Coordinates of C-alpha atoms in Angstrom, one line a residue:
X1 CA -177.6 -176.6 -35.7
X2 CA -180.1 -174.5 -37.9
X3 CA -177.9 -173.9 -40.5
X4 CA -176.9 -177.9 -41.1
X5 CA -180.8 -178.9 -40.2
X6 CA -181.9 -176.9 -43.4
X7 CA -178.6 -177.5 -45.7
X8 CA -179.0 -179.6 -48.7
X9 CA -178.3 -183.1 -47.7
X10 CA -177.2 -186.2 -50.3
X11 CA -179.1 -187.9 -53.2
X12 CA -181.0 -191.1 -52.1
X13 CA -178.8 -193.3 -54.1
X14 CA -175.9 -192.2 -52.5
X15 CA -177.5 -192.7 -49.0
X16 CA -178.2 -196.2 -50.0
X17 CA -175.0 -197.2 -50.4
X18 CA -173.7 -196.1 -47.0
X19 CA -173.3 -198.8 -44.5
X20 CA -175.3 -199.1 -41.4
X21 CA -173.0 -198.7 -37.7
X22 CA -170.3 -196.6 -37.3
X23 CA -170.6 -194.1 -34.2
X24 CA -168.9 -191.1 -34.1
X25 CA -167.9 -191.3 -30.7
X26 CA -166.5 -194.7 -30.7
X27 CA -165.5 -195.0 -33.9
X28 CA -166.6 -194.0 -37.7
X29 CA -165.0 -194.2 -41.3
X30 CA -166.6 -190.8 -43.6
X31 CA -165.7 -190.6 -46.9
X32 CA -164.9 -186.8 -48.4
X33 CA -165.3 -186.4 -51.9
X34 CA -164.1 -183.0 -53.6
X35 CA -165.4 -182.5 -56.9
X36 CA -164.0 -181.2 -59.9
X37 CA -166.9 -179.1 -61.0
X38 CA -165.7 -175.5 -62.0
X39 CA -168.2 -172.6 -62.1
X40 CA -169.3 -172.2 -65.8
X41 CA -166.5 -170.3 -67.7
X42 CA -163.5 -171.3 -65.6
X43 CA -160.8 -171.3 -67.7
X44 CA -158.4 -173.4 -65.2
X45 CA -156.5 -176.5 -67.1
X46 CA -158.1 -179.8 -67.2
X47 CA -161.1 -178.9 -64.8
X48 CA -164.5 -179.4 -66.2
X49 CA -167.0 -176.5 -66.1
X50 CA -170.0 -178.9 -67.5
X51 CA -171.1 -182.4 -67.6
X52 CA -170.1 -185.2 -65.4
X53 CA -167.4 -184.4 -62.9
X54 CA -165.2 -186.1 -61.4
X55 CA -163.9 -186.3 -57.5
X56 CA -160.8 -184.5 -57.4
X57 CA -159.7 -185.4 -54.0
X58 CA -161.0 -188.6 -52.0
X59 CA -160.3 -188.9 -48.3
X60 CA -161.3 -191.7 -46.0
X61 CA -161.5 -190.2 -42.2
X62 CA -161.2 -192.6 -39.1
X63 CA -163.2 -190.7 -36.0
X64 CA -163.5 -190.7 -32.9
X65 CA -163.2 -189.0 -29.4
X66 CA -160.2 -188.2 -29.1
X67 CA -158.7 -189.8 -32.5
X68 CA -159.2 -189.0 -36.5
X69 CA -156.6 -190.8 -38.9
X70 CA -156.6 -189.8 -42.6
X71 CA -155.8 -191.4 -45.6
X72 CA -155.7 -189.8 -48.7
X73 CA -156.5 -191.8 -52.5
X74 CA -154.6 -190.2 -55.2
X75 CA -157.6 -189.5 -58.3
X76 CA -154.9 -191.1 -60.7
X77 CA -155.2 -194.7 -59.0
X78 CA -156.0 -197.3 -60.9
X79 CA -159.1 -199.3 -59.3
X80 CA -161.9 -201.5 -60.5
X81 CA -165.1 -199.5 -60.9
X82 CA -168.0 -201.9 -60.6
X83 CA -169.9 -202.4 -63.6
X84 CA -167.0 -200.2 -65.9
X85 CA -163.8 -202.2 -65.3
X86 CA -161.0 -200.7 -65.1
X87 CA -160.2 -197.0 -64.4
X88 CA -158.9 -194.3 -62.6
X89 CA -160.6 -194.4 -59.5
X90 CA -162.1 -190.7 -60.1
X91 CA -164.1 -191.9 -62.7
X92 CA -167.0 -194.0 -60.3
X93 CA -167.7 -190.5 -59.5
X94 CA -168.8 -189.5 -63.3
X95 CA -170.1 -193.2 -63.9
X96 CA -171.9 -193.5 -60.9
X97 CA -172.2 -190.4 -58.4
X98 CA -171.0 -190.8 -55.3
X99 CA -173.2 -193.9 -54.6
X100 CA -170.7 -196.2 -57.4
X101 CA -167.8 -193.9 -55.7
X102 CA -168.3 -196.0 -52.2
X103 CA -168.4 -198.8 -53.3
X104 CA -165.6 -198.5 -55.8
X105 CA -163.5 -197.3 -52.7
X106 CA -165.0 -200.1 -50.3
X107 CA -163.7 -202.5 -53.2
X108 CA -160.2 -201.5 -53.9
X109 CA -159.6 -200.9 -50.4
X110 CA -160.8 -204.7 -49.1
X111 CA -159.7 -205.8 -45.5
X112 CA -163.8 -205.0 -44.8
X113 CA -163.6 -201.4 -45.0
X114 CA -167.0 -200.2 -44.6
X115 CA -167.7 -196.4 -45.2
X116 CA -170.6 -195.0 -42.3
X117 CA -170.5 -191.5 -43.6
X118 CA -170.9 -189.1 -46.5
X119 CA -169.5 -185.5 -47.6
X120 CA -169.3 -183.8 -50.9
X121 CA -167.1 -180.8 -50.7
X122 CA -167.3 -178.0 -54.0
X123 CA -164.3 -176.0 -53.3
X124 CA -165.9 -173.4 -55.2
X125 CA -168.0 -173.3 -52.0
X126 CA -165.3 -172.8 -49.9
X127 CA -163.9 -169.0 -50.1
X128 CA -167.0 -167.9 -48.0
X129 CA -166.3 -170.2 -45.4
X130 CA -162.7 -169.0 -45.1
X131 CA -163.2 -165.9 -44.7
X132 CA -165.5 -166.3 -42.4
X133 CA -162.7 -167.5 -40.3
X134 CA -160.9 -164.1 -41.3
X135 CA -158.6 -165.8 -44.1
X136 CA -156.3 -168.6 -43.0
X137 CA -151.9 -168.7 -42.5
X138 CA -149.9 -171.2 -44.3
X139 CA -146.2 -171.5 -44.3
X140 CA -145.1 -173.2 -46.9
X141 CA -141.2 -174.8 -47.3
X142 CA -140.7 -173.6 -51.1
X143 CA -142.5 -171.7 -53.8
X144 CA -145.3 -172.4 -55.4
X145 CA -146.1 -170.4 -58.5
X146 CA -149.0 -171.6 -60.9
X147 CA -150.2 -171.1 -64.5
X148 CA -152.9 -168.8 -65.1
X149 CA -156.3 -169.8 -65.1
X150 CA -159.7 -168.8 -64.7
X151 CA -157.7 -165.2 -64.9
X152 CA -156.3 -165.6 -62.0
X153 CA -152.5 -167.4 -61.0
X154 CA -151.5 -167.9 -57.5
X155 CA -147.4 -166.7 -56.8
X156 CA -146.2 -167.5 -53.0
X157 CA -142.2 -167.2 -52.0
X158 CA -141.2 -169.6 -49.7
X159 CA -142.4 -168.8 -45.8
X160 CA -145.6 -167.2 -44.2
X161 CA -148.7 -166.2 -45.9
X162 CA -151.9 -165.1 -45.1
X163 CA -154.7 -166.2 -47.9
X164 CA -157.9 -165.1 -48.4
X165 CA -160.8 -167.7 -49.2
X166 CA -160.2 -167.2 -52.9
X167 CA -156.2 -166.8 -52.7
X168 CA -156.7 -170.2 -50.6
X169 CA -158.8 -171.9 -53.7
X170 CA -156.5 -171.3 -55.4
X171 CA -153.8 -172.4 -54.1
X172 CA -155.9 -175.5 -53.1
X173 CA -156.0 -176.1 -56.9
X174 CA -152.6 -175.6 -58.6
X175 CA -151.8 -178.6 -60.4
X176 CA -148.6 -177.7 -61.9
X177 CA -146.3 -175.7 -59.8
X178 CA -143.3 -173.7 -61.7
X179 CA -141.2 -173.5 -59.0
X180 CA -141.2 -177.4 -58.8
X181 CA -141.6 -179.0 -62.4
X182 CA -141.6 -182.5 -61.2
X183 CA -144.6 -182.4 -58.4
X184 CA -146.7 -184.5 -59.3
X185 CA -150.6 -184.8 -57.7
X186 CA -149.6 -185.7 -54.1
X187 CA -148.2 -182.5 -54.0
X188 CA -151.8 -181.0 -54.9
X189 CA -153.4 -183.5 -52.7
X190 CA -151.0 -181.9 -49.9
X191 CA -151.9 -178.4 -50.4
X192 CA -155.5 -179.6 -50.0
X193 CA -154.8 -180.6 -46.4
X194 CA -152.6 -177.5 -45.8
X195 CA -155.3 -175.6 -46.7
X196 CA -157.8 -178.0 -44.8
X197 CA -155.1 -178.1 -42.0
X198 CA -155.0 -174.4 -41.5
X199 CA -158.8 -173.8 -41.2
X200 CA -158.8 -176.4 -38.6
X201 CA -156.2 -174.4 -36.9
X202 CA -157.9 -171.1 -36.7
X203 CA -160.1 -172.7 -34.2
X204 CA -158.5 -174.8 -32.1
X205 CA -155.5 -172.7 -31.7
X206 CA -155.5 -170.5 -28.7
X207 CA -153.8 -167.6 -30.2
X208 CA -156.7 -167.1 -32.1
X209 CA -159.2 -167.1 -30.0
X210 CA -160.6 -164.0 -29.4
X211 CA -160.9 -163.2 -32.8
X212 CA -162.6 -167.3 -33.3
X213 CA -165.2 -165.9 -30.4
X214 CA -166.3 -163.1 -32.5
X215 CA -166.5 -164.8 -35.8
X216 CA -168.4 -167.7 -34.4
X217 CA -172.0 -166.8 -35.6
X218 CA -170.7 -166.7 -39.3
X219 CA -168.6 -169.7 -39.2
X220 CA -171.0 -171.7 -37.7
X221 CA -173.5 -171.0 -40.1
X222 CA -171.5 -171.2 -43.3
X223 CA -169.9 -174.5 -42.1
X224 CA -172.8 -176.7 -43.1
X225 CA -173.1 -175.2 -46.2
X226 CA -169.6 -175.4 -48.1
X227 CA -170.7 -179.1 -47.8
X228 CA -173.7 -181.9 -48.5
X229 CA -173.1 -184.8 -45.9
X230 CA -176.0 -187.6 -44.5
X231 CA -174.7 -186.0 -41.2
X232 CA -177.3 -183.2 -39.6
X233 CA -176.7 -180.6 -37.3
X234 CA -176.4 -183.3 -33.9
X235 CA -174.0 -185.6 -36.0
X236 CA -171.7 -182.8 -37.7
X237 CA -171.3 -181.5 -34.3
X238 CA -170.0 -185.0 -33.4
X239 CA -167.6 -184.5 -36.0
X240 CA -166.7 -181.2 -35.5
X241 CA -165.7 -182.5 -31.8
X242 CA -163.8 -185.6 -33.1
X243 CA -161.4 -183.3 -35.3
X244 CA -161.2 -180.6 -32.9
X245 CA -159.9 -183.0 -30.1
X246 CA -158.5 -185.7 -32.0
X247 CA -155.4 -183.6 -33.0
X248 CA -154.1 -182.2 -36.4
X249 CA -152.2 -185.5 -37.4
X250 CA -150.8 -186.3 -41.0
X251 CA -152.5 -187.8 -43.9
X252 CA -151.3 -191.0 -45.1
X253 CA -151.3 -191.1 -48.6
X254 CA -151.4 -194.6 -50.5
X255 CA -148.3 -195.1 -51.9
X256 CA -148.0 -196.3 -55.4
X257 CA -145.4 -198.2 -57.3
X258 CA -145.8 -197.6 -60.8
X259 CA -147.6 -196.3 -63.6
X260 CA -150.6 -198.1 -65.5
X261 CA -152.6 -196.8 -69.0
X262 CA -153.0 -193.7 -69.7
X263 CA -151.2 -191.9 -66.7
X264 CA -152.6 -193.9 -63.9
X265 CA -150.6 -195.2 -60.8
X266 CA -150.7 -198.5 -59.9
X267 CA -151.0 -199.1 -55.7
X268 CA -150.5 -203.1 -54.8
X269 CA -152.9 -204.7 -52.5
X270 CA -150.1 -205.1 -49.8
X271 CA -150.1 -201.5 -49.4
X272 CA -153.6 -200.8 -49.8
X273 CA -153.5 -203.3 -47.0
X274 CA -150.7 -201.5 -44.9
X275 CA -152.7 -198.4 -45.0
X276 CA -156.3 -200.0 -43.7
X277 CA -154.3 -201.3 -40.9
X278 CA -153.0 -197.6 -40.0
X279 CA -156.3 -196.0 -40.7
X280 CA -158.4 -198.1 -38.4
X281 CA -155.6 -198.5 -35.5
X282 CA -155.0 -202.4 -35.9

C-alpha cells in the first residue's frame, strides 16, 4: 500500500481520457501498454533508445472477482489513429501518449468498448521485480535462440528453464527467433504472457509458497513500481485479487487476415467484433 501510494502515477492527459465506471469487483476493462523505450545505448534491433516510443505490446484486461479475460492487439495492426489517419496502431502511442492510445483502441475496437483503467509497463523496469520473486520457470515447447543485442543473446533448448529477471527480459523481447524463422510477432507477444504468466504463477502456486512468504516484503514493494497506473495502493490490490483468483486463462489474440502498407496486418471488424464479445463474456 505505501509503496503504490508514493509510485509515480499517469500524466493528466492520459487520465482524461479514461472513462468513468468500471469496478473492479464487478467488472473493469484496464488497458496495459508496454513501451518500446530502451535504456540509452541499447543496441537491440529496431527498439528505440530516444525520442518518441512506441507501445510494444497492448493488452485489454476484463476483471473481476473471480474472472479476468485477456485480449492481446498485435503493434503491427492497422487502425485509424484519430487526428493521423491511418497507421499501425503503435503509433497513437508516439503521436499521442497514451491519452491518443485509448482512444485509438476504444475506436478500432467499437461494440462500446470503454477502457476504466490505465498501466504503462517499461520492461526495462521489470528484472528487479522478478527477482524479487526469486527468478521465474518457463517451459517452453521448442527453442528459442535470438540475435545479439544490447550485448547480450538469449539461447534456450526446448523444456524447463529457470530465468533470471534480466534472462526473462530478454527473452520477453526476442523478435526474431533462429530456431523458428517464420514466427512472426504473435509469437513475441506470447512470450510476453509466458513471461507474465509465470510471475503470476510464483504466487498463486502452492508449491511455492514458502519461499512467496519470505519474499513478500520485496515483492510487494517493487510491484507498484515496475509500473505507472491511475490505480493506488486500495485499487491495485483489487487487481492484484482479480488476477490472483480469476485463474491463469489464455490470451486471445485478434486474428488478422492479411497484410496492409508497409508490413501492417489487416484485422476485419467481424473479428474485432468476435473478440469484444469473448472479452466482456456476451
Amino acid at each position: 500500500m505505501v509503496s503504490a501510494q508514493t509510485a509515480p502515477g499517469i500524466p493528466k492527459s492520459a487520465d482524461s481520457a479514461l472513462s468513468g465506471g468500471g469496478n473492479l469487483i464487478t467488472g473493469s476493462n484496464v488497458l496495459v501498454l508496454g513501451s518500446d523505450q530502451r535504456p540509452k545505448g541499447s543496441k537491440e534491433p529496431g527498439a528505440n533508445p530516444s525520442g518518441p516510443s512506441r507501445s510494444d505490446s497492448i493488452l485489454l484486461l476484463h476483471v473481476g472477482v473471480g474472472s479476468v479475460r485477456k485480449l492481446s492487439i498485435l503493434r503491427d495492426t492497422q487502425a485509424n489513429v484519430p487526428g493521423f489517419g491511418i497507421r499501425r496502431i503503435n503509433a497513437a502511442y508516439a503521436l499521442g501518449g497514451p491519452a491518443l492510445t485509448i482512444r485509438t483502441v476504444e475506436q478500432f475496437l467499437g461494440n462500446g468498448v470503454q477502457i476504466n483503467h490505465l498501466i504503462l509497463v517499461s520492461f526495462t523496469n521489470f528484472p528487479k521485480l522478478i527477482d524479487a520473486l526469486g527468478g521465474v520457470d518457463i517451459t517452453l515447447k521448442k527453442c528459442v535462440s535470438s540475435n545479439r543485442f544490447g550485448g547480450k543473446r538469449i539461447a534456450l533448448t526446448a523444456g524447463e528453464h529457470h530465468l533470471t529477471g534480466r534472462e526473462a527480459l530478454r527473452f520477453a523481447r526476442v523478435r526474431k527467433n533462429r530456431c523458428a524463422p517464420n514466427e512472426d510477432d504473435r509469437a513475441r507477444a506470447a512470450r510476453q504472457q509466458q513471461v507474465l504468466s509465470a510471475m503470476r504463477d510464483k504466487i498463486a502456486s502452492p508449491v511455492n509458497w514458502p519461499s512467496t512468504f519470505i519474499r513478500l516484503p520485496l515483492v510487494s514493494w517493487e510491484a507498484p513500481r515496475a509500473l505507472r497506473t491511475d490505480m493506488h495502493g486500495p485499487g491495485l490490490m483489487a487487481l492484484f485479487t482479480d488476477l490472483l483468483t480469476g485463474g491463469s486463462g489464455r490470451t486471445a489474440v485478434l486474428r488478422p487476415t492479411g497484410l496492409g502498407p508497409g508490413g501492417s496486418v489487416l484485422v476485419p471488424v467481424s473479428e474485432r467484433d468476435r473478440a469484444v464479445r469473448q472479452l466482456l463474456g456476451k
